[in-house]
PDB file of C-alpha atoms in Angstrom:
ATOM      1  CA  MET A   1       2.213 -16.690 -17.583  1.00  0.00           C
ATOM      2  CA  THR A   2       5.215 -17.409 -20.005  1.00  0.00           C
ATOM      3  CA  ASP A   3       8.725 -15.971 -19.118  1.00  0.00           C
ATOM      4  CA  ILE A   4       8.386 -13.366 -21.453  1.00  0.00           C
ATOM      5  CA  LEU A   5       6.554 -11.396 -19.417  1.00  0.00           C
ATOM      6  CA  PRO A   6       7.768  -8.047 -17.368  1.00  0.00           C
ATOM      7  CA  ASP A   7       8.638  -8.393 -14.135  1.00  0.00           C
ATOM      8  CA  PRO A   8       5.644  -5.483 -12.345  1.00  0.00           C
ATOM      9  CA  VAL A   9       8.515  -5.423  -9.939  1.00  0.00           C
ATOM     10  CA  THR A  10      11.497  -4.589 -12.544  1.00  0.00           C
ATOM     11  CA  ASP A  11       9.444  -3.420 -15.867  1.00  0.00           C
ATOM     12  CA  PRO A  12      10.593   0.230 -15.964  1.00  0.00           C
ATOM     13  CA  HIS A  13       7.699   0.707 -18.116  1.00  0.00           C
ATOM     14  CA  HIS A  14       4.917  -0.066 -15.343  1.00  0.00           C
ATOM     15  CA  GLU A  15       4.170   3.117 -13.391  1.00  0.00           C
ATOM     16  CA  LEU A  16       2.565   1.396 -11.237  1.00  0.00           C
ATOM     17  CA  ILE A  17       3.486  -1.698  -8.350  1.00  0.00           C
ATOM     18  CA  SER A  18       1.314  -3.680  -5.923  1.00  0.00           C
ATOM     19  CA  SER A  19       1.426  -3.011  -2.710  1.00  0.00           C
ATOM     20  CA  THR A  20       1.835  -6.851  -1.702  1.00  0.00           C
ATOM     21  CA  ARG A  21       5.371  -6.167  -3.857  1.00  0.00           C
ATOM     22  CA  VAL A  22       6.317  -3.417  -2.361  1.00  0.00           C
ATOM     23  CA  GLU A  23       5.933  -5.916   1.259  1.00  0.00           C
ATOM     24  CA  GLY A  24       9.260  -7.490   1.251  1.00  0.00           C
ATOM     25  CA  THR A  25      11.283  -5.705  -0.838  1.00  0.00           C
ATOM     26  CA  PRO A  26      15.010  -4.747   0.101  1.00  0.00           C
ATOM     27  CA  VAL A  27      16.243  -1.972   1.213  1.00  0.00           C
ATOM     28  CA  ARG A  28      19.959  -0.959   1.016  1.00  0.00           C
ATOM     29  CA  ASN A  29      22.003   2.450   1.650  1.00  0.00           C
ATOM     30  CA  LEU A  30      24.148   4.004  -0.725  1.00  0.00           C
ATOM     31  CA  ALA A  31      27.414   1.759  -0.169  1.00  0.00           C
ATOM     32  CA  GLY A  32      25.347  -1.433  -0.687  1.00  0.00           C
ATOM     33  CA  LYS A  33      24.396  -2.444   2.594  1.00  0.00           C
ATOM     34  CA  LYS A  34      21.410  -4.110   3.186  1.00  0.00           C
ATOM     35  CA  LEU A  35      19.573  -2.175   5.932  1.00  0.00           C
ATOM     36  CA  GLY A  36      16.400  -4.408   5.781  1.00  0.00           C
ATOM     37  CA  ILE A  37      13.150  -5.483   4.403  1.00  0.00           C
ATOM     38  CA  ILE A  38       9.994  -2.715   3.724  1.00  0.00           C
ATOM     39  CA  HIS A  39       7.184  -4.248   6.060  1.00  0.00           C
ATOM     40  CA  SER A  40       4.477  -1.950   5.133  1.00  0.00           C
ATOM     41  CA  VAL A  41       3.672   1.409   3.720  1.00  0.00           C
ATOM     42  CA  MET A  42       1.454   3.585   5.472  1.00  0.00           C
ATOM     43  CA  ILE A  43      -1.361   5.177   3.617  1.00  0.00           C
ATOM     44  CA  HIS A  44      -2.956   8.542   3.965  1.00  0.00           C
ATOM     45  CA  LYS A  45      -6.702   8.135   4.414  1.00  0.00           C
ATOM     46  CA  VAL A  46      -7.547  11.328   2.737  1.00  0.00           C
ATOM     47  CA  SER A  47      -5.201  11.312   0.002  1.00  0.00           C
ATOM     48  CA  GLY A  48      -4.400   7.863  -1.068  1.00  0.00           C
ATOM     49  CA  ARG A  49      -0.729   9.149  -0.728  1.00  0.00           C
ATOM     50  CA  VAL A  50       1.945   6.716   0.823  1.00  0.00           C
ATOM     51  CA  SER A  51       2.978   8.677   3.509  1.00  0.00           C
ATOM     52  CA  TYR A  52       6.143   6.139   5.006  1.00  0.00           C
ATOM     53  CA  ALA A  53       7.243   2.956   4.514  1.00  0.00           C
ATOM     54  CA  LEU A  54       8.146   0.638   7.620  1.00  0.00           C
ATOM     55  CA  LEU A  55      11.714  -1.193   7.537  1.00  0.00           C
ATOM     56  CA  ALA A  56      12.028  -4.144   9.458  1.00  0.00           C
ATOM     57  CA  PHE A  57      15.765  -5.276  10.495  1.00  0.00           C
ATOM     58  CA  ASP A  58      16.452  -8.992   8.915  1.00  0.00           C
ATOM     59  CA  ARG A  59      16.027 -11.550  11.322  1.00  0.00           C
ATOM     60  CA  PHE A  60      17.149 -15.488  11.436  1.00  0.00           C
ATOM     61  CA  LEU A  61      15.053 -16.045  14.142  1.00  0.00           C
ATOM     62  CA  GLY A  62      11.530 -14.428  14.907  1.00  0.00           C
ATOM     63  CA  VAL A  63       9.547 -11.578  13.770  1.00  0.00           C
ATOM     64  CA  PRO A  64      10.900  -7.763  14.836  1.00  0.00           C
ATOM     65  CA  GLU A  65       9.683  -5.792  17.675  1.00  0.00           C
ATOM     66  CA  PHE A  66      10.341  -2.686  16.051  1.00  0.00           C
ATOM     67  CA  VAL A  67      10.035  -1.373  12.568  1.00  0.00           C
ATOM     68  CA  TYR A  68      11.590   1.989  11.719  1.00  0.00           C
ATOM     69  CA  PRO A  69       9.256   4.436   9.046  1.00  0.00           C
ATOM     70  CA  ILE A  70      10.971   6.394   6.522  1.00  0.00           C
ATOM     71  CA  PRO A  71       9.853   9.086   4.733  1.00  0.00           C
ATOM     72  CA  TRP A  72       8.289   7.499   1.316  1.00  0.00           C
ATOM     73  CA  GLU A  73      10.231  10.082  -0.608  1.00  0.00           C
ATOM     74  CA  LYS A  74      13.959   9.116   0.863  1.00  0.00           C
ATOM     75  CA  LEU A  75      13.397   5.744  -0.899  1.00  0.00           C
ATOM     76  CA  THR A  76      14.234   5.795  -4.382  1.00  0.00           C
ATOM     77  CA  TYR A  77      14.069   1.959  -6.511  1.00  0.00           C
ATOM     78  CA  ASP A  78      16.941   0.821  -7.906  1.00  0.00           C
ATOM     79  CA  LEU A  79      16.617  -1.551 -10.820  1.00  0.00           C
ATOM     80  CA  ALA A  80      20.345  -2.425 -10.548  1.00  0.00           C
ATOM     81  CA  VAL A  81      20.085  -3.906  -7.160  1.00  0.00           C
ATOM     82  CA  GLY A  82      16.040  -4.823  -7.271  1.00  0.00           C
ATOM     83  CA  GLY A  83      15.095  -2.896  -4.385  1.00  0.00           C
ATOM     84  CA  TYR A  84      15.012   0.442  -3.231  1.00  0.00           C
ATOM     85  CA  VAL A  85      17.913   2.926  -2.142  1.00  0.00           C
ATOM     86  CA  VAL A  86      17.906   5.327   0.722  1.00  0.00           C
ATOM     87  CA  ASP A  87      20.882   7.752   1.673  1.00  0.00           C
ATOM     88  CA  LEU A  88      21.384   6.610   5.129  1.00  0.00           C
ATOM     89  CA  THR A  89      23.785   4.473   7.322  1.00  0.00           C
ATOM     90  CA  ARG A  90      22.818   1.307   9.603  1.00  0.00           C
ATOM     91  CA  GLU A  91      23.801   4.138  12.611  1.00  0.00           C
ATOM     92  CA  MET A  92      21.714   6.797  11.743  1.00  0.00           C
ATOM     93  CA  LEU A  93      18.852   3.908  10.756  1.00  0.00           C
ATOM     94  CA  GLU A  94      19.532   2.811  14.166  1.00  0.00           C
ATOM     95  CA  ALA A  95      19.116   6.017  16.028  1.00  0.00           C
ATOM     96  CA  ALA A  96      15.945   7.265  13.919  1.00  0.00           C
ATOM     97  CA  PRO A  97      12.461   7.049  15.062  1.00  0.00           C
ATOM     98  CA  SER A  98      11.290   3.527  15.915  1.00  0.00           C
ATOM     99  CA  LEU A  99       7.583   2.136  16.307  1.00  0.00           C
ATOM    100  CA  SER A 100       5.872  -0.942  17.697  1.00  0.00           C
ATOM    101  CA  LEU A 101       5.364  -3.589  14.307  1.00  0.00           C
ATOM    102  CA  ASP A 102       2.291  -3.805  16.038  1.00  0.00           C
ATOM    103  CA  ALA A 103       0.210  -1.559  14.250  1.00  0.00           C
ATOM    104  CA  ALA A 104      -2.563  -0.898  18.059  1.00  0.00           C
ATOM    105  CA  ALA A 105       0.444  -0.244  19.738  1.00  0.00           C
ATOM    106  CA  ARG A 106       1.518   2.921  17.761  1.00  0.00           C
ATOM    107  CA  PRO A 107       0.655   6.436  18.585  1.00  0.00           C
ATOM    108  CA  SER A 108      -1.871   7.521  16.204  1.00  0.00           C
ATOM    109  CA  ASP A 109      -1.322  11.079  17.023  1.00  0.00           C
ATOM    110  CA  ARG A 110       0.602  14.145  14.678  1.00  0.00           C
ATOM    111  CA  ALA A 111       3.131  15.531  17.147  1.00  0.00           C
ATOM    112  CA  THR A 112       4.742  11.651  16.340  1.00  0.00           C
ATOM    113  CA  ASP A 113       5.075  12.007  12.551  1.00  0.00           C
ATOM    114  CA  GLU A 114       6.062  15.794  12.626  1.00  0.00           C
ATOM    115  CA  ALA A 115       9.480  13.970  14.536  1.00  0.00           C
ATOM    116  CA  LEU A 116       9.511  11.460  12.523  1.00  0.00           C
ATOM    117  CA  PHE A 117       9.755  13.299   9.365  1.00  0.00           C
ATOM    118  CA  GLY A 118      11.766  15.879  10.968  1.00  0.00           C
ATOM    119  CA  TYR A 119      14.166  13.684  11.873  1.00  0.00           C
ATOM    120  CA  TYR A 120      14.668  12.930   8.117  1.00  0.00           C
ATOM    121  CA  GLY A 121      14.533  16.600   7.331  1.00  0.00           C
ATOM    122  CA  ALA A 122      11.311  15.365   5.087  1.00  0.00           C
ATOM    123  CA  THR A 123       8.363  17.030   4.162  1.00  0.00           C
ATOM    124  CA  MET A 124       4.342  15.844   5.684  1.00  0.00           C
ATOM    125  CA  PHE A 125       2.042  16.635   2.867  1.00  0.00           C
ATOM    126  CA  TRP A 126      -0.457  16.043   5.001  1.00  0.00           C
TER     127      TRP A 126
ATOM    128  CA  MET B   1      -0.551  -4.299  23.774  1.00  0.00           C
ATOM    129  CA  THR B   2      -3.929  -3.740  26.015  1.00  0.00           C
ATOM    130  CA  ASP B   3      -7.188  -3.253  25.048  1.00  0.00           C
ATOM    131  CA  ILE B   4      -7.653  -0.194  25.482  1.00  0.00           C
ATOM    132  CA  LEU B   5      -5.435   1.129  22.796  1.00  0.00           C
ATOM    133  CA  PRO B   6      -7.934   2.377  19.570  1.00  0.00           C
ATOM    134  CA  ASP B   7      -7.609  -0.125  16.614  1.00  0.00           C
ATOM    135  CA  PRO B   8      -6.071   2.100  13.760  1.00  0.00           C
ATOM    136  CA  VAL B   9      -8.579   0.764  11.198  1.00  0.00           C
ATOM    137  CA  THR B  10     -11.160   2.405  13.353  1.00  0.00           C
ATOM    138  CA  ASP B  11      -9.394   5.348  14.609  1.00  0.00           C
ATOM    139  CA  PRO B  12     -10.922   8.472  12.996  1.00  0.00           C
ATOM    140  CA  HIS B  13      -8.463  10.125  14.539  1.00  0.00           C
ATOM    141  CA  HIS B  14      -5.156   8.196  12.509  1.00  0.00           C
ATOM    142  CA  GLU B  15      -4.937   9.936   9.627  1.00  0.00           C
ATOM    143  CA  LEU B  16      -3.036   7.056   8.200  1.00  0.00           C
ATOM    144  CA  ILE B  17      -3.659   3.450   7.440  1.00  0.00           C
ATOM    145  CA  SER B  18      -1.352   0.341   6.998  1.00  0.00           C
ATOM    146  CA  SER B  19      -1.303  -1.380   3.543  1.00  0.00           C
ATOM    147  CA  THR B  20      -1.769  -4.872   5.573  1.00  0.00           C
ATOM    148  CA  ARG B  21      -4.148  -3.055   7.037  1.00  0.00           C
ATOM    149  CA  VAL B  22      -6.370  -2.021   3.779  1.00  0.00           C
ATOM    150  CA  GLU B  23      -5.879  -5.544   2.221  1.00  0.00           C
ATOM    151  CA  GLY B  24      -8.292  -7.912   3.576  1.00  0.00           C
ATOM    152  CA  THR B  25     -10.492  -4.961   4.046  1.00  0.00           C
ATOM    153  CA  PRO B  26     -14.286  -5.764   3.048  1.00  0.00           C
ATOM    154  CA  VAL B  27     -16.190  -3.591   0.474  1.00  0.00           C
ATOM    155  CA  ARG B  28     -19.555  -2.804   0.303  1.00  0.00           C
ATOM    156  CA  ASN B  29     -22.231  -1.075  -1.577  1.00  0.00           C
ATOM    157  CA  LEU B  30     -24.131   2.027  -0.604  1.00  0.00           C
ATOM    158  CA  ALA B  31     -27.553  -1.040  -0.074  1.00  0.00           C
ATOM    159  CA  GLY B  32     -24.687  -2.315   2.699  1.00  0.00           C
ATOM    160  CA  LYS B  33     -23.987  -5.592   0.456  1.00  0.00           C
ATOM    161  CA  LYS B  34     -20.175  -7.399   0.459  1.00  0.00           C
ATOM    162  CA  LEU B  35     -19.121  -6.484  -3.010  1.00  0.00           C
ATOM    163  CA  GLY B  36     -15.675  -8.405  -1.515  1.00  0.00           C
ATOM    164  CA  ILE B  37     -12.524  -7.530   0.221  1.00  0.00           C
ATOM    165  CA  ILE B  38      -9.572  -4.889  -1.053  1.00  0.00           C
ATOM    166  CA  HIS B  39      -6.405  -7.665  -2.662  1.00  0.00           C
ATOM    167  CA  SER B  40      -4.073  -4.988  -2.596  1.00  0.00           C
ATOM    168  CA  VAL B  41      -3.630  -1.674  -3.317  1.00  0.00           C
ATOM    169  CA  MET B  42      -1.625  -0.173  -7.172  1.00  0.00           C
ATOM    170  CA  ILE B  43       0.919   2.297  -5.979  1.00  0.00           C
ATOM    171  CA  HIS B  44       2.142   4.904  -8.682  1.00  0.00           C
ATOM    172  CA  LYS B  45       6.329   4.881  -8.012  1.00  0.00           C
ATOM    173  CA  VAL B  46       6.969   8.146  -8.678  1.00  0.00           C
ATOM    174  CA  SER B  47       4.056  10.161  -6.533  1.00  0.00           C
ATOM    175  CA  GLY B  48       3.833   7.341  -4.386  1.00  0.00           C
ATOM    176  CA  ARG B  49       0.065   7.655  -4.418  1.00  0.00           C
ATOM    177  CA  VAL B  50      -2.513   4.716  -4.663  1.00  0.00           C
ATOM    178  CA  SER B  51      -4.393   4.739  -7.669  1.00  0.00           C
ATOM    179  CA  TYR B  52      -6.476   1.994  -7.565  1.00  0.00           C
ATOM    180  CA  ALA B  53      -7.266  -1.083  -5.061  1.00  0.00           C
ATOM    181  CA  LEU B  54      -7.822  -4.490  -6.545  1.00  0.00           C
ATOM    182  CA  LEU B  55     -10.829  -5.838  -5.503  1.00  0.00           C
ATOM    183  CA  ALA B  56     -11.437  -9.629  -5.033  1.00  0.00           C
ATOM    184  CA  PHE B  57     -15.112 -11.458  -4.728  1.00  0.00           C
ATOM    185  CA  ASP B  58     -14.760 -13.921  -1.633  1.00  0.00           C
ATOM    186  CA  ARG B  59     -14.670 -17.478  -2.197  1.00  0.00           C
ATOM    187  CA  PHE B  60     -15.973 -20.526  -0.408  1.00  0.00           C
ATOM    188  CA  LEU B  61     -12.543 -22.354  -1.926  1.00  0.00           C
ATOM    189  CA  GLY B  62      -9.497 -21.850  -3.463  1.00  0.00           C
ATOM    190  CA  VAL B  63      -8.077 -18.366  -4.839  1.00  0.00           C
ATOM    191  CA  PRO B  64      -9.905 -15.752  -7.094  1.00  0.00           C
ATOM    192  CA  GLU B  65      -8.152 -15.774 -10.366  1.00  0.00           C
ATOM    193  CA  PHE B  66      -9.402 -12.429 -11.378  1.00  0.00           C
ATOM    194  CA  VAL B  67      -9.453  -9.002  -9.301  1.00  0.00           C
ATOM    195  CA  TYR B  68     -11.243  -5.917 -10.393  1.00  0.00           C
ATOM    196  CA  PRO B  69      -9.341  -2.632 -10.448  1.00  0.00           C
ATOM    197  CA  ILE B  70     -11.199   0.092  -8.769  1.00  0.00           C
ATOM    198  CA  PRO B  71      -9.972   3.372  -8.854  1.00  0.00           C
ATOM    199  CA  TRP B  72      -8.924   4.916  -5.012  1.00  0.00           C
ATOM    200  CA  GLU B  73     -11.026   7.881  -5.321  1.00  0.00           C
ATOM    201  CA  LYS B  74     -14.640   5.990  -5.478  1.00  0.00           C
ATOM    202  CA  LEU B  75     -13.469   3.825  -2.138  1.00  0.00           C
ATOM    203  CA  THR B  76     -14.993   5.435   0.984  1.00  0.00           C
ATOM    204  CA  TYR B  77     -14.193   4.089   4.779  1.00  0.00           C
ATOM    205  CA  ASP B  78     -17.020   3.838   6.532  1.00  0.00           C
ATOM    206  CA  LEU B  79     -16.411   3.538  10.353  1.00  0.00           C
ATOM    207  CA  ALA B  80     -20.212   1.859  11.263  1.00  0.00           C
ATOM    208  CA  VAL B  81     -19.817  -0.544   8.666  1.00  0.00           C
ATOM    209  CA  GLY B  82     -15.751  -1.076   9.202  1.00  0.00           C
ATOM    210  CA  GLY B  83     -14.830  -1.259   5.163  1.00  0.00           C
ATOM    211  CA  TYR B  84     -14.913   0.373   2.638  1.00  0.00           C
ATOM    212  CA  VAL B  85     -18.195   1.601   0.731  1.00  0.00           C
ATOM    213  CA  VAL B  86     -18.657   2.253  -3.048  1.00  0.00           C
ATOM    214  CA  ASP B  87     -21.574   3.139  -5.098  1.00  0.00           C
ATOM    215  CA  LEU B  88     -21.750   0.067  -6.977  1.00  0.00           C
ATOM    216  CA  THR B  89     -23.914  -2.518  -8.084  1.00  0.00           C
ATOM    217  CA  ARG B  90     -22.877  -6.239  -7.917  1.00  0.00           C
ATOM    218  CA  GLU B  91     -23.960  -6.316 -11.419  1.00  0.00           C
ATOM    219  CA  MET B  92     -22.038  -3.160 -12.515  1.00  0.00           C
ATOM    220  CA  LEU B  93     -18.649  -4.575 -10.862  1.00  0.00           C
ATOM    221  CA  GLU B  94     -19.365  -7.805 -12.761  1.00  0.00           C
ATOM    222  CA  ALA B  95     -19.433  -5.757 -16.348  1.00  0.00           C
ATOM    223  CA  ALA B  96     -16.508  -3.927 -15.107  1.00  0.00           C
ATOM    224  CA  PRO B  97     -13.091  -4.281 -16.279  1.00  0.00           C
ATOM    225  CA  SER B  98     -10.900  -7.492 -14.665  1.00  0.00           C
ATOM    226  CA  LEU B  99      -7.533  -8.125 -14.478  1.00  0.00           C
ATOM    227  CA  SER B 100      -5.400 -11.287 -13.672  1.00  0.00           C
ATOM    228  CA  LEU B 101      -4.381 -11.853 -10.145  1.00  0.00           C
ATOM    229  CA  ASP B 102      -1.263 -12.721 -10.602  1.00  0.00           C
ATOM    230  CA  ALA B 103       0.968  -9.378 -11.191  1.00  0.00           C
ATOM    231  CA  ALA B 104       2.777 -10.956 -13.686  1.00  0.00           C
ATOM    232  CA  ALA B 105       0.359 -11.329 -16.097  1.00  0.00           C
ATOM    233  CA  ARG B 106      -1.358  -7.807 -15.978  1.00  0.00           C
ATOM    234  CA  PRO B 107      -1.073  -5.442 -18.697  1.00  0.00           C
ATOM    235  CA  SER B 108       1.719  -2.741 -18.297  1.00  0.00           C
ATOM    236  CA  ASP B 109       0.231  -0.233 -20.573  1.00  0.00           C
ATOM    237  CA  ARG B 110      -1.254   3.261 -20.284  1.00  0.00           C
ATOM    238  CA  ALA B 111      -4.549   2.462 -22.468  1.00  0.00           C
ATOM    239  CA  THR B 112      -5.553  -0.369 -19.658  1.00  0.00           C
ATOM    240  CA  ASP B 113      -5.218   2.098 -16.999  1.00  0.00           C
ATOM    241  CA  GLU B 114      -7.207   4.793 -19.368  1.00  0.00           C
ATOM    242  CA  ALA B 115     -10.324   2.581 -19.589  1.00  0.00           C
ATOM    243  CA  LEU B 116     -10.103   1.364 -16.210  1.00  0.00           C
ATOM    244  CA  PHE B 117     -10.587   5.146 -15.142  1.00  0.00           C
ATOM    245  CA  GLY B 118     -12.743   6.018 -18.273  1.00  0.00           C
ATOM    246  CA  TYR B 119     -15.352   3.033 -17.139  1.00  0.00           C
ATOM    247  CA  TYR B 120     -15.664   4.721 -13.747  1.00  0.00           C
ATOM    248  CA  GLY B 121     -15.049   8.086 -14.854  1.00  0.00           C
ATOM    249  CA  ALA B 122     -12.311   8.840 -12.428  1.00  0.00           C
ATOM    250  CA  THR B 123      -9.775  10.662 -13.346  1.00  0.00           C
ATOM    251  CA  MET B 124      -6.232   9.357 -13.605  1.00  0.00           C
ATOM    252  CA  PHE B 125      -3.680  11.302 -11.323  1.00  0.00           C
ATOM    253  CA  TRP B 126      -0.771  10.623 -13.757  1.00  0.00           C
TER     254      TRP B 126
END
C-alpha cells in the first residue's frame, strides 16, 4: 500500500464498490444535512441486484433499534461530500417506513416491500 | 424476537438477503467440500448489481492476504447446506485470479475484471 493508490470509494474510474465500504458510508440530503449512515444493503437473491439500503441514524450511545429502508435508486454517490445523497428531509425520513435492525424480526412478505417502494415512488424490479 | 420467526438466510420465501448476512456465509463445491467463506461482494455502482463475491479461505490464525473473486452468477444458495454452492474444485480455485484483501491495493481497471470473468466463462453485465 502506498498513498498514491486511489481510494476505491472515491475513485470515479472504479465501477465497483465493496459491500463493506458501502456499509458505514454517510447519507446526506440535498441541503448537506447528514441523515445517518448505511447499515447494510438488501440484495435480491435471484438477480443479485441491490433493492434497498438500510439507513441507520447516528447515535452517540448504543445501537439503533430501527433502520430506514431506502430504495437504492434514490441514492446517488457524491464524490464531493464523500457519501450518498438522497432528496429527502429529516422529517420525510422520520415518517417513512422503518424496519427492525434485527433481520430475524423483519417481515419477509412482498407487501412490506411494496409499501416501502410506494412511499418513495420507486420501482420494484422484482 | 422469538424462535418462531424465520431465519432470513434460510427462509425460501424471502426474496432479499442482507449484505451483512452474505458476508461470512460458507461456500462449498458440488462435492460438499468447503472452499471458504464470502468476505464481501462487489457492487456495480451504476446498476446496483452484485458483480462478484470475494471468497476468502478459512484460516485458523490471522486474516487472509488474498481473496478470490467469483462471479455472482456462479454462486447458488443451497438451503440444505446453509451456504452457497459453486461448481469448482479447490485446485481450480487456487489457480484462479486472486486479489489483495486490501481494497486500496486492488486494481480498478476493466481489464482485471475481464480476465476474471473470462477465467470463469462468465458474462460481464457492465
